[in-house]
Coordinates of N, CA and C in Angstrom, one line a residue:
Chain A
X286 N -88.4 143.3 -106.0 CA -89.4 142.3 -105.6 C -90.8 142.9 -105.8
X287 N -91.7 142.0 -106.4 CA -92.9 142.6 -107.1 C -94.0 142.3 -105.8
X288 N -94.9 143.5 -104.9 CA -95.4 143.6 -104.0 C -96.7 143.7 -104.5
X289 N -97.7 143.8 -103.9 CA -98.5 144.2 -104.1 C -99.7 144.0 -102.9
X290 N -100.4 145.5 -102.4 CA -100.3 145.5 -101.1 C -102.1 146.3 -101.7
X291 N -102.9 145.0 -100.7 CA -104.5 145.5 -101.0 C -105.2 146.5 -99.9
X292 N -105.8 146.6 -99.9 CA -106.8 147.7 -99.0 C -108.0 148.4 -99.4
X293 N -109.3 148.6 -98.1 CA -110.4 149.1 -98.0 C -111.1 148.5 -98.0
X294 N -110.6 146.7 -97.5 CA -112.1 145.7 -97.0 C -112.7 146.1 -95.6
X295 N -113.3 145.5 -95.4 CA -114.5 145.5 -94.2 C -115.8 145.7 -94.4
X296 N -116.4 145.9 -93.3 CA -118.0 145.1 -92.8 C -119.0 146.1 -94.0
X297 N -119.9 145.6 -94.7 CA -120.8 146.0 -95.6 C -122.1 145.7 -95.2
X298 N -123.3 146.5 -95.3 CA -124.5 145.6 -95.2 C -124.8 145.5 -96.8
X299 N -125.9 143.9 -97.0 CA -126.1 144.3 -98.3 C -126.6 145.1 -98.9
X300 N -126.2 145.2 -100.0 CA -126.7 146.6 -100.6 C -125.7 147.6 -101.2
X301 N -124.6 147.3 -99.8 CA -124.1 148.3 -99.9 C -122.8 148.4 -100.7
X302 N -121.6 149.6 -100.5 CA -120.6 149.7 -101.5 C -119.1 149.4 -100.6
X303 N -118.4 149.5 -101.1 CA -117.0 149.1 -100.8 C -115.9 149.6 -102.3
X304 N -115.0 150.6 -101.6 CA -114.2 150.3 -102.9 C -113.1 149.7 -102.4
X305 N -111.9 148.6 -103.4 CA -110.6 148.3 -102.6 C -109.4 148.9 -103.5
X306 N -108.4 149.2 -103.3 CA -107.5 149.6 -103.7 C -105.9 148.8 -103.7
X307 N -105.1 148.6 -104.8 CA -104.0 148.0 -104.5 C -103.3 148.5 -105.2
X308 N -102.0 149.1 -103.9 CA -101.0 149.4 -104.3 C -99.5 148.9 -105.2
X309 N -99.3 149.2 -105.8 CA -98.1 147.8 -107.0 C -96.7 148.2 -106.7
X310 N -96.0 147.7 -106.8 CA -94.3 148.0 -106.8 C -93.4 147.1 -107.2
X311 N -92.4 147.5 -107.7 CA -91.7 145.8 -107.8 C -91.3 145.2 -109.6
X312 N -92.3 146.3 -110.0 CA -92.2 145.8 -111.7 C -92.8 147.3 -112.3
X313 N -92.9 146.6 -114.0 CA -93.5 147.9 -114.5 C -95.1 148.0 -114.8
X314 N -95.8 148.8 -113.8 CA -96.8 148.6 -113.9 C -98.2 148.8 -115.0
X315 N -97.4 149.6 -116.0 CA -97.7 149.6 -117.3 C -97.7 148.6 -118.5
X316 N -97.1 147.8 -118.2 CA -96.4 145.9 -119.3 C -97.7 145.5 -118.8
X317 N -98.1 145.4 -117.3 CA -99.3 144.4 -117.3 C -100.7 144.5 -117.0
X318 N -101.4 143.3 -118.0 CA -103.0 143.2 -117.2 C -103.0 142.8 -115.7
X319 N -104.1 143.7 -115.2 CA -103.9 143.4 -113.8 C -105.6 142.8 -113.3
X320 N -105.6 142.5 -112.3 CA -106.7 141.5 -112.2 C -107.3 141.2 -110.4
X321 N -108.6 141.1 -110.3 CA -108.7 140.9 -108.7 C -109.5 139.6 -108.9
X322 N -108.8 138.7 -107.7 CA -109.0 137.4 -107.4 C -109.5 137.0 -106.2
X323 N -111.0 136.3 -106.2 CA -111.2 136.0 -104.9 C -111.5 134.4 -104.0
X324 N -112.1 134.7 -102.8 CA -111.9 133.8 -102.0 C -112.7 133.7 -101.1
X325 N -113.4 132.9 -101.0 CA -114.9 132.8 -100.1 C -114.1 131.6 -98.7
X326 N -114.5 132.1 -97.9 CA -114.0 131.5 -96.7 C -114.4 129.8 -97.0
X327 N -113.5 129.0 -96.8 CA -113.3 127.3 -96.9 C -113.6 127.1 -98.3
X328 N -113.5 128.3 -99.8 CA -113.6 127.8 -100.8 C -112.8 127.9 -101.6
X329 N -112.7 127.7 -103.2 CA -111.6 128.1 -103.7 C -111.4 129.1 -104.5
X330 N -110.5 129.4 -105.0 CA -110.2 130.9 -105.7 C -111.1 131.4 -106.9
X331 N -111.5 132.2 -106.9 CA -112.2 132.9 -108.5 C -112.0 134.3 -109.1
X332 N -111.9 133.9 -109.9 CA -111.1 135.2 -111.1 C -112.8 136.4 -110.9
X333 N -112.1 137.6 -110.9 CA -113.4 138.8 -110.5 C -113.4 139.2 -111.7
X334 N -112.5 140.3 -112.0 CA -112.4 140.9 -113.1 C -111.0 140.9 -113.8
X335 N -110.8 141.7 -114.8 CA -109.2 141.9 -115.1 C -109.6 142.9 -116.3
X336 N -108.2 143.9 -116.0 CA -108.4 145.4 -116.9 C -106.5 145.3 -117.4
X337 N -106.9 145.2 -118.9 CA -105.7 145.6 -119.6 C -104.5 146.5 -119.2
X338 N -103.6 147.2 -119.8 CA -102.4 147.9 -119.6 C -102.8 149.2 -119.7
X339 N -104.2 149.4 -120.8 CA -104.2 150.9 -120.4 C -105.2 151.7 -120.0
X340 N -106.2 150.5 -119.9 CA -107.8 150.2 -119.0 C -108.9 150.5 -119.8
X341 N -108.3 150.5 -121.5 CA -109.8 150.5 -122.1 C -110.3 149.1 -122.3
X342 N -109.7 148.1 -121.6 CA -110.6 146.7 -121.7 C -110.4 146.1 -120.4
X343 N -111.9 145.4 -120.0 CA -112.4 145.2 -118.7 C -113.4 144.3 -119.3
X344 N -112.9 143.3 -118.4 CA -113.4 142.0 -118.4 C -114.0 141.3 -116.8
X345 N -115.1 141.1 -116.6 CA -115.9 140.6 -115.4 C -116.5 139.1 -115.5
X346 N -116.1 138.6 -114.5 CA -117.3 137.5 -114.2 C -118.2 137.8 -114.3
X347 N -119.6 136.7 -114.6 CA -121.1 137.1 -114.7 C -121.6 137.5 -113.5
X348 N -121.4 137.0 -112.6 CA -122.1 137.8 -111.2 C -121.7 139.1 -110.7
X349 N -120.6 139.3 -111.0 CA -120.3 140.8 -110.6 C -120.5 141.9 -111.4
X350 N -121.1 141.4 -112.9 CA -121.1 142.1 -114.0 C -122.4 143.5 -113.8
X351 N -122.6 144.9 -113.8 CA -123.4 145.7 -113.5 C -122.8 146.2 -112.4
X352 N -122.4 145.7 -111.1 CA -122.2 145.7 -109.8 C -120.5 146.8 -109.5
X353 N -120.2 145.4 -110.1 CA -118.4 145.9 -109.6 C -117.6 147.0 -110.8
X354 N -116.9 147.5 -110.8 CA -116.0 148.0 -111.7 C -114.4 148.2 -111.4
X355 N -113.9 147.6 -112.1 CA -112.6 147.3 -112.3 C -111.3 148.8 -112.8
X356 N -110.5 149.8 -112.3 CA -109.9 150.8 -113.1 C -108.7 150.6 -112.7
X357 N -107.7 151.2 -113.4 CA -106.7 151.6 -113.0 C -106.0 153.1 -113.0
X358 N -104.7 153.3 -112.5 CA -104.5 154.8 -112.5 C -103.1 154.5 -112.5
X359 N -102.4 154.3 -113.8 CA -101.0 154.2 -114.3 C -100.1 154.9 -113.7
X360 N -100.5 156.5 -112.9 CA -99.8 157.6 -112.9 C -99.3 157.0 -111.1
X361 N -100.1 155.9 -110.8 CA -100.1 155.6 -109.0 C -99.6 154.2 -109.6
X362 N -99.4 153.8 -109.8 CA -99.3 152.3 -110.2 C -100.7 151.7 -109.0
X363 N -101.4 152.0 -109.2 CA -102.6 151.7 -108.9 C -103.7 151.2 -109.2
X364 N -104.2 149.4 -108.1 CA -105.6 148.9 -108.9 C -106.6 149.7 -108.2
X365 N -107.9 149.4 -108.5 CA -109.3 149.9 -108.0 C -110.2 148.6 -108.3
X366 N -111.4 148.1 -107.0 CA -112.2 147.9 -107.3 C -113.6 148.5 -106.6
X367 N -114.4 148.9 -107.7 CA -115.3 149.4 -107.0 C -116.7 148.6 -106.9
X368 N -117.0 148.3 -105.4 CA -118.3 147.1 -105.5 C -119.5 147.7 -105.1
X369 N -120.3 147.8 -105.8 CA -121.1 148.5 -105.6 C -122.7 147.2 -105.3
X370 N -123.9 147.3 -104.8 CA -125.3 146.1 -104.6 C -124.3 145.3 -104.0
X371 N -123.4 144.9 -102.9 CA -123.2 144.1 -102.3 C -123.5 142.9 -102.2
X372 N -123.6 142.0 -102.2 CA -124.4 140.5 -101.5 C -123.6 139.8 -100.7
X373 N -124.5 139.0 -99.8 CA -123.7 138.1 -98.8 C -122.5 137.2 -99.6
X374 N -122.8 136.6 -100.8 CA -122.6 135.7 -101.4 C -121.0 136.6 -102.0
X375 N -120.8 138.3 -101.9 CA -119.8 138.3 -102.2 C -118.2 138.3 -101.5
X376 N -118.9 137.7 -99.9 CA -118.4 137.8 -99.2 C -117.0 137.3 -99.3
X377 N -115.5 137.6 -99.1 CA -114.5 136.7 -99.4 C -113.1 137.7 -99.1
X378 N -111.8 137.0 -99.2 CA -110.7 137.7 -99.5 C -110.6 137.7 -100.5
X379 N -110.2 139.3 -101.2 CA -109.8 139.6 -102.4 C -108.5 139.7 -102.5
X380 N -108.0 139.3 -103.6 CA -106.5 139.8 -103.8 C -105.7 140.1 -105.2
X381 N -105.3 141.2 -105.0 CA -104.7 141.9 -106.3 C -103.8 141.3 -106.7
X382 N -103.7 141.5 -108.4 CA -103.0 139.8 -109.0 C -102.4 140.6 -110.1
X383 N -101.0 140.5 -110.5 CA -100.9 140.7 -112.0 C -100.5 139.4 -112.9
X384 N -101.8 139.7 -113.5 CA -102.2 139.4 -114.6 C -102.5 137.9 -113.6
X385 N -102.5 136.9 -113.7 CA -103.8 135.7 -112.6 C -103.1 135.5 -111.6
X386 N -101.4 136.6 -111.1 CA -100.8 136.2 -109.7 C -100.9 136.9 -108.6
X387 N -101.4 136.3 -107.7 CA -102.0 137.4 -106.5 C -100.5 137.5 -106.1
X388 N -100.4 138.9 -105.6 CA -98.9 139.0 -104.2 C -99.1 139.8 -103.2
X389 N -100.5 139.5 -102.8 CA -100.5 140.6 -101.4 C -101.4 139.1 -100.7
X390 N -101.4 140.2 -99.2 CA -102.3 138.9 -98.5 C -103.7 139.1 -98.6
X391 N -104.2 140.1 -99.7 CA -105.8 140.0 -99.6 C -106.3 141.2 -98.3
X392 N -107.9 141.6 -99.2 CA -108.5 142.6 -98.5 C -110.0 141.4 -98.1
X393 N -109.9 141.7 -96.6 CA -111.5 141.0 -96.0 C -112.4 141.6 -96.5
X394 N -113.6 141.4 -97.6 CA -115.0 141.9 -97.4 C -115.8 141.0 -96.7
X395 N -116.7 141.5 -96.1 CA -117.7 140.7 -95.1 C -118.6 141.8 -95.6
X396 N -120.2 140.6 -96.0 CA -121.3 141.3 -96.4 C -122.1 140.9 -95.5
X397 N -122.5 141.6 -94.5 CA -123.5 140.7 -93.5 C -124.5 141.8 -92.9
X398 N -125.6 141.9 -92.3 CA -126.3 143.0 -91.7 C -126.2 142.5 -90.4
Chain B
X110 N -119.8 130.7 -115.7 CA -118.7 130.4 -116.7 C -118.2 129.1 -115.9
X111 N -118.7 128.4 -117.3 CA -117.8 126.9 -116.5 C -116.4 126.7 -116.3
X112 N -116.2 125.9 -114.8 CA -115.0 126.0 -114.5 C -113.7 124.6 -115.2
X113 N -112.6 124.5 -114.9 CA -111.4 123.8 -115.1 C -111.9 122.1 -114.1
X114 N -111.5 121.5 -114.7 CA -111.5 119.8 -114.1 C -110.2 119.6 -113.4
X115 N -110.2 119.8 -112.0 CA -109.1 118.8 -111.3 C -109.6 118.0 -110.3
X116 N -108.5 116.9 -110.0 CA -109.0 115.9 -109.1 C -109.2 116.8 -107.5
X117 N -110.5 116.2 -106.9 CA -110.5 117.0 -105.2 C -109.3 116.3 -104.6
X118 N -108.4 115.5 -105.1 CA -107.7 114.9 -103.9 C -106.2 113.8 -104.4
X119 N -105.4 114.1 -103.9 CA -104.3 113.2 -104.4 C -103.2 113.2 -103.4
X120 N -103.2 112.0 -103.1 CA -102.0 111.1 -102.1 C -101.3 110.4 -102.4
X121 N -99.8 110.8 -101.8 CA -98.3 110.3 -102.7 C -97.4 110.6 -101.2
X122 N -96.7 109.3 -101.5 CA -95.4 109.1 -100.4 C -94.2 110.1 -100.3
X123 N -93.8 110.4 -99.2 CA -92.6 111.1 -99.0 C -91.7 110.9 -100.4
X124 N -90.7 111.5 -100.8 CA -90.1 111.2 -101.7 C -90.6 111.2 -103.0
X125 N -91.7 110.6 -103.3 CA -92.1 110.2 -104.5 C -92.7 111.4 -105.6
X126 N -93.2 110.7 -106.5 CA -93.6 111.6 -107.9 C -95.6 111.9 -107.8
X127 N -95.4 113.0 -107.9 CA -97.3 113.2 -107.9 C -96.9 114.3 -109.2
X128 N -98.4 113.4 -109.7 CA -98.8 114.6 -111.2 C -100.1 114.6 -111.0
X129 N -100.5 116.4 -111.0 CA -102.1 116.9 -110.8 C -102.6 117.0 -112.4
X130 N -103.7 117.0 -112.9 CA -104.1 117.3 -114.1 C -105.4 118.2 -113.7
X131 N -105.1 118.8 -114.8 CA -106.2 120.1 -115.5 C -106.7 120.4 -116.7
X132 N -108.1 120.2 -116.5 CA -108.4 119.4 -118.0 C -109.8 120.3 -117.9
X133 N -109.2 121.0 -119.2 CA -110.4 122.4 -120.2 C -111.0 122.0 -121.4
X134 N -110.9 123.2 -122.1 CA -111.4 122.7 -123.9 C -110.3 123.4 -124.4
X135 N -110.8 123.6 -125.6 CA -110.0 124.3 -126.8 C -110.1 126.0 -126.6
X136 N -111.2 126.3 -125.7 CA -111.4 127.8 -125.7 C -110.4 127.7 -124.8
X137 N -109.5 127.2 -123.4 CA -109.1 127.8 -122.3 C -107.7 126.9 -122.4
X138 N -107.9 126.1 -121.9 CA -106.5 124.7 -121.7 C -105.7 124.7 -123.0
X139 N -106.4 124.5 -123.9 CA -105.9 124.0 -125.5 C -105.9 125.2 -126.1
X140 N -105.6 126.3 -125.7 CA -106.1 127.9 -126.3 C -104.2 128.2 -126.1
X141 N -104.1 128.5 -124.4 CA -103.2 129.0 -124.1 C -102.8 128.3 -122.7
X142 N -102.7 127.8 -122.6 CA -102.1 126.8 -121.8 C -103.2 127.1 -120.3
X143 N -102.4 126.5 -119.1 CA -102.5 127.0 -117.9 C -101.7 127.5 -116.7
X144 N -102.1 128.5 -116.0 CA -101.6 128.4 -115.2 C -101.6 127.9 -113.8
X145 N -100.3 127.9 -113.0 CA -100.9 126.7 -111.7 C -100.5 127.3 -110.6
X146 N -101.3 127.6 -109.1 CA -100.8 127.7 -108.2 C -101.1 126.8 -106.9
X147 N -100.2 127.2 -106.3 CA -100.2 126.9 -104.8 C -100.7 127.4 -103.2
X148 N -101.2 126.9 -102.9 CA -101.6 127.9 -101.9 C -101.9 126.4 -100.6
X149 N -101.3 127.2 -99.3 CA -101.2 126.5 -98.2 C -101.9 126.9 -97.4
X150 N -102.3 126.4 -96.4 CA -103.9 126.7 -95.6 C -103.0 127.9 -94.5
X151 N -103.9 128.9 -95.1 CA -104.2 130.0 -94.0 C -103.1 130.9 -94.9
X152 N -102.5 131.1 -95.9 CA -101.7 131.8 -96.6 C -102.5 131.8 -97.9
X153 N -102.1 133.1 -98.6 CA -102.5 133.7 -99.9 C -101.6 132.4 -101.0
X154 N -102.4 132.3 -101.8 CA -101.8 131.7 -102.8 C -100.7 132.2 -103.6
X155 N -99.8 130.9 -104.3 CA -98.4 131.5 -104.9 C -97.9 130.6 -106.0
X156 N -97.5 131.7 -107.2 CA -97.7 131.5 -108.5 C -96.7 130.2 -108.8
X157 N -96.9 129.5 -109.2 CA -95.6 128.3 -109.4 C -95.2 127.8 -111.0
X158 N -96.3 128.2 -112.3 CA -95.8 128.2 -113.4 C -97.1 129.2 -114.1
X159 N -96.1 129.8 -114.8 CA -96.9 130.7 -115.9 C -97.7 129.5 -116.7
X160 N -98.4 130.5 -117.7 CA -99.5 130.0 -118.9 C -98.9 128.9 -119.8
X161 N -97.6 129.4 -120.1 CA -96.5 129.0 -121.1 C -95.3 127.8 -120.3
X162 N -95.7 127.4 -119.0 CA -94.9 126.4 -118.6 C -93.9 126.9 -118.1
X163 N -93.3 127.8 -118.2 CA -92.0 128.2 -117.1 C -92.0 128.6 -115.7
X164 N -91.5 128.7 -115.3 CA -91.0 128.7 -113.6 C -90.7 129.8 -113.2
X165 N -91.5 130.4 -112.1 CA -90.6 132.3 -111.6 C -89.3 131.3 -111.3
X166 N -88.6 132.4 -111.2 CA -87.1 132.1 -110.9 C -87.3 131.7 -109.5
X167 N -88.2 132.1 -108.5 CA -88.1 131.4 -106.9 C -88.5 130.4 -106.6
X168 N -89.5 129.4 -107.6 CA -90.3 128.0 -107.7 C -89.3 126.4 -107.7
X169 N -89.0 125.9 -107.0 CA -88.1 124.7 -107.2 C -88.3 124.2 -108.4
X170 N -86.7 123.5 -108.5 CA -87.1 122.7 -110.2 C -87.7 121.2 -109.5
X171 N -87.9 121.0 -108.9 CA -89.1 119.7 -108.2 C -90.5 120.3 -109.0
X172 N -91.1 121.7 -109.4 CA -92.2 121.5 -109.9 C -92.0 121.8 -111.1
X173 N -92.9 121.1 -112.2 CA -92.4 121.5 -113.7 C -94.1 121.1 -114.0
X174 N -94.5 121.9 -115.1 CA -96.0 122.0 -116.0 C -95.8 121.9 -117.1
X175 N -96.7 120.9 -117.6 CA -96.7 120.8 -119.0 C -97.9 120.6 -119.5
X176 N -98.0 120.6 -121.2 CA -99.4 120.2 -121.5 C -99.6 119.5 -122.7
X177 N -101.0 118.4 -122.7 CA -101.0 117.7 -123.8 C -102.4 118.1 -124.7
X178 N -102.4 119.1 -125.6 CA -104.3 119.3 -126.0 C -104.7 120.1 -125.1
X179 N -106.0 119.6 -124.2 CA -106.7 120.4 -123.6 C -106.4 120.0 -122.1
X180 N -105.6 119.0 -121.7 CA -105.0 119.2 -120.3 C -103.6 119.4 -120.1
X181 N -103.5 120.1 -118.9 CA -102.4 120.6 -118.6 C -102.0 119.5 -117.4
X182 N -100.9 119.8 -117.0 CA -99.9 118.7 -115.8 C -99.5 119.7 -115.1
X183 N -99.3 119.3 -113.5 CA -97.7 119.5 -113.0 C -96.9 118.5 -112.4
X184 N -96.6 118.3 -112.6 CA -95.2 117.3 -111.8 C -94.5 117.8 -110.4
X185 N -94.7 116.9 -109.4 CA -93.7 117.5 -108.0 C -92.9 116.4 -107.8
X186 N -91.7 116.6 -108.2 CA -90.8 114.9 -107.8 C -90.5 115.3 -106.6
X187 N -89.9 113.9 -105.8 CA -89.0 114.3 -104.6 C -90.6 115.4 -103.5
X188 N -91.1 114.0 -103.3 CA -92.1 114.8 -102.5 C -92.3 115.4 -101.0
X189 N -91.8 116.4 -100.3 CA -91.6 116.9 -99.0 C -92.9 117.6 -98.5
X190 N -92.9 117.4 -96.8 CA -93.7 117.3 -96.2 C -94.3 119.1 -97.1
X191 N -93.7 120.0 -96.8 CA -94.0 121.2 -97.1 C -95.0 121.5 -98.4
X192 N -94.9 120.4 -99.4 CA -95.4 120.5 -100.8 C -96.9 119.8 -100.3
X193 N -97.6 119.7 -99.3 CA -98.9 119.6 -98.6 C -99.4 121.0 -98.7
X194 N -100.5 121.1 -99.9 CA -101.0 121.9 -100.0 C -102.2 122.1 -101.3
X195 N -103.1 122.9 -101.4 CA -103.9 123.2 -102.0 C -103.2 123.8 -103.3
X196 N -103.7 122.5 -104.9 CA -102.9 123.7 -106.1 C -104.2 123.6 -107.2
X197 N -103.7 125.0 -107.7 CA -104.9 125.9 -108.5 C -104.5 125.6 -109.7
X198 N -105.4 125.4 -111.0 CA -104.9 125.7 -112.2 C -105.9 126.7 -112.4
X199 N -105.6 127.7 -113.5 CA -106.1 128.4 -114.4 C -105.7 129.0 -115.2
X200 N -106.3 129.2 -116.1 CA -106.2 129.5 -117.7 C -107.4 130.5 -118.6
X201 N -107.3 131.1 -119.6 CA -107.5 132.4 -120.0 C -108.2 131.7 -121.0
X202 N -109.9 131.6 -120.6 CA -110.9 131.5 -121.7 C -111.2 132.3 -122.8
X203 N -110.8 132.3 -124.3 CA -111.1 133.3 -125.1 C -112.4 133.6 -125.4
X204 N -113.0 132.3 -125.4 CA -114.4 132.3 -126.0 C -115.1 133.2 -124.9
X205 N -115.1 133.2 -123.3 CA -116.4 133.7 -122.4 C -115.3 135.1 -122.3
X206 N -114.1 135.0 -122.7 CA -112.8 136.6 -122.0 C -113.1 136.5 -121.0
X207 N -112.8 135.4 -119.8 CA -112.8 135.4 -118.9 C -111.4 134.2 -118.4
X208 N -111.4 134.2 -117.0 CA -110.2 133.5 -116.5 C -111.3 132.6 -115.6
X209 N -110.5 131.1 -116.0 CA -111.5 130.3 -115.2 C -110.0 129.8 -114.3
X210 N -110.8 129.0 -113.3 CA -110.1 127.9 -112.0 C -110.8 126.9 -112.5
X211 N -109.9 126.1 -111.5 CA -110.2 124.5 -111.6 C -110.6 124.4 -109.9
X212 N -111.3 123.4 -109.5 CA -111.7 123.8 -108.2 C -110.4 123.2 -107.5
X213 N -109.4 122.8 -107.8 CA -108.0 122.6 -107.0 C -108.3 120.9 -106.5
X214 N -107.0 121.2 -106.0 CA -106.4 119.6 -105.7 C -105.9 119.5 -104.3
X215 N -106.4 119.2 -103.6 CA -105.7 118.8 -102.0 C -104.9 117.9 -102.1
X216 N -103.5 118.4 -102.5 CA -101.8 117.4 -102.1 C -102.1 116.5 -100.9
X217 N -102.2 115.5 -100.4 CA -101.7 115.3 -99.2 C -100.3 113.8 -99.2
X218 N -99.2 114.6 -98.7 CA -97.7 113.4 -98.9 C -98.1 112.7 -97.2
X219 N -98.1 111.4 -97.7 CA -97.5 110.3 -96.2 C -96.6 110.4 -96.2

């Protein structure tokens, strides 16, 4: 059963950093592009980034582009996102996806002072 | 990055047949298909057909995706109360290498 289990949201002021982490299991975590997906409270889903099978390509939406970075670590079957200049506006549940399927319940960021 | 065309809204009777559409260009929809999900209020969304139209093995055959050009479909025959929910398309823009959404479709069955 393909899991995938997020972590290291909570409270941010802007500005500030957050990294999230998602742990994978269930398949082989090397076959696939993996990807974080998000979700603004009452809105609907948006593709963040997505990093290939063996992370030399990384692909971002334009507003998180400078900001966020996307890695992986094959050896953990492990995602990474790291968010760095925060904004309110990035406020949302995230959720680790392979390749555009989320299977965890999402990490809360809240960007608020 | 501009997003996917779906209807905000579609209502269909107990039992019956509802088809959502998702409608791209040639860089996204008409590139490589779409994918579609589901997602029910207050739960994480859940994957119901790949890019390429097939079905995880756990998805009823009540849902089936197809595509004609630059829109894609899904079909829910045999409509039950549970199939009330919020569904996603998206699909893998070559031109921007990005993954766009469609802003979704609110199922609602009488």
């Amino acid at each position: 059963e393909v899991q995938l289990v997020e972590s290291g949201g909570g409270l941010v002021q802007p500005g500030g950093s957050l990294r999230l982490s998602c742990a994978a299991s269930g398949f082989t975590f090397t076959n696939d592009w993996m990807a974080w997906v998000r979700q603004a409270p009452g809105k609907g889903l948006q593709w963040v980034a997505s990093i290939n099978q063996d992370g030399t390509g990384k692909y971002y939406v334009d507003s998180v582009k400078g900001r966020f970075t996307i890695s992986r670590d094959n050896a953990k079957n492990s995602l990474y996102l790291q968010m760095n200049s925060l904004r309110a506006e990035d406020t949302a549940l995230y959720y680790c996806a392979r390749d555009i399927e989320p299977g965890g319940q999402g990490a809360l960021v809240t960007v608020s002072s | 990055q501009a997003g996917l065309t779906q209807p905000p809204s579609v209502s269909k009777g107990l039992r019956q047949t509802a088809t959502l559409t998702c409608t791209g260009n040639s860089d996204n929809v008409g590139n490589q298909g779409a994918a579609w999900l589901q997602q029910h209020q207050g739960h994480p969304p859940k994957l119901l057909s790949y890019r390429n139209n097939n079905r995880p093995s756990r998805i009823s055959e009540r849902f089936s995706a197809s595509r004609s050009g630059s829109t894609a479909s899904l079909t829910i025959t045999g409509l039950q109360p549970e199939d009330e929910a919020d569904y996603y398309c998206s699909a893998w823009d070559a031109r921007l290498t990005a993954w766009v959404f469609g802003g979704g479709t609110k199922l609602t069955v009488l």
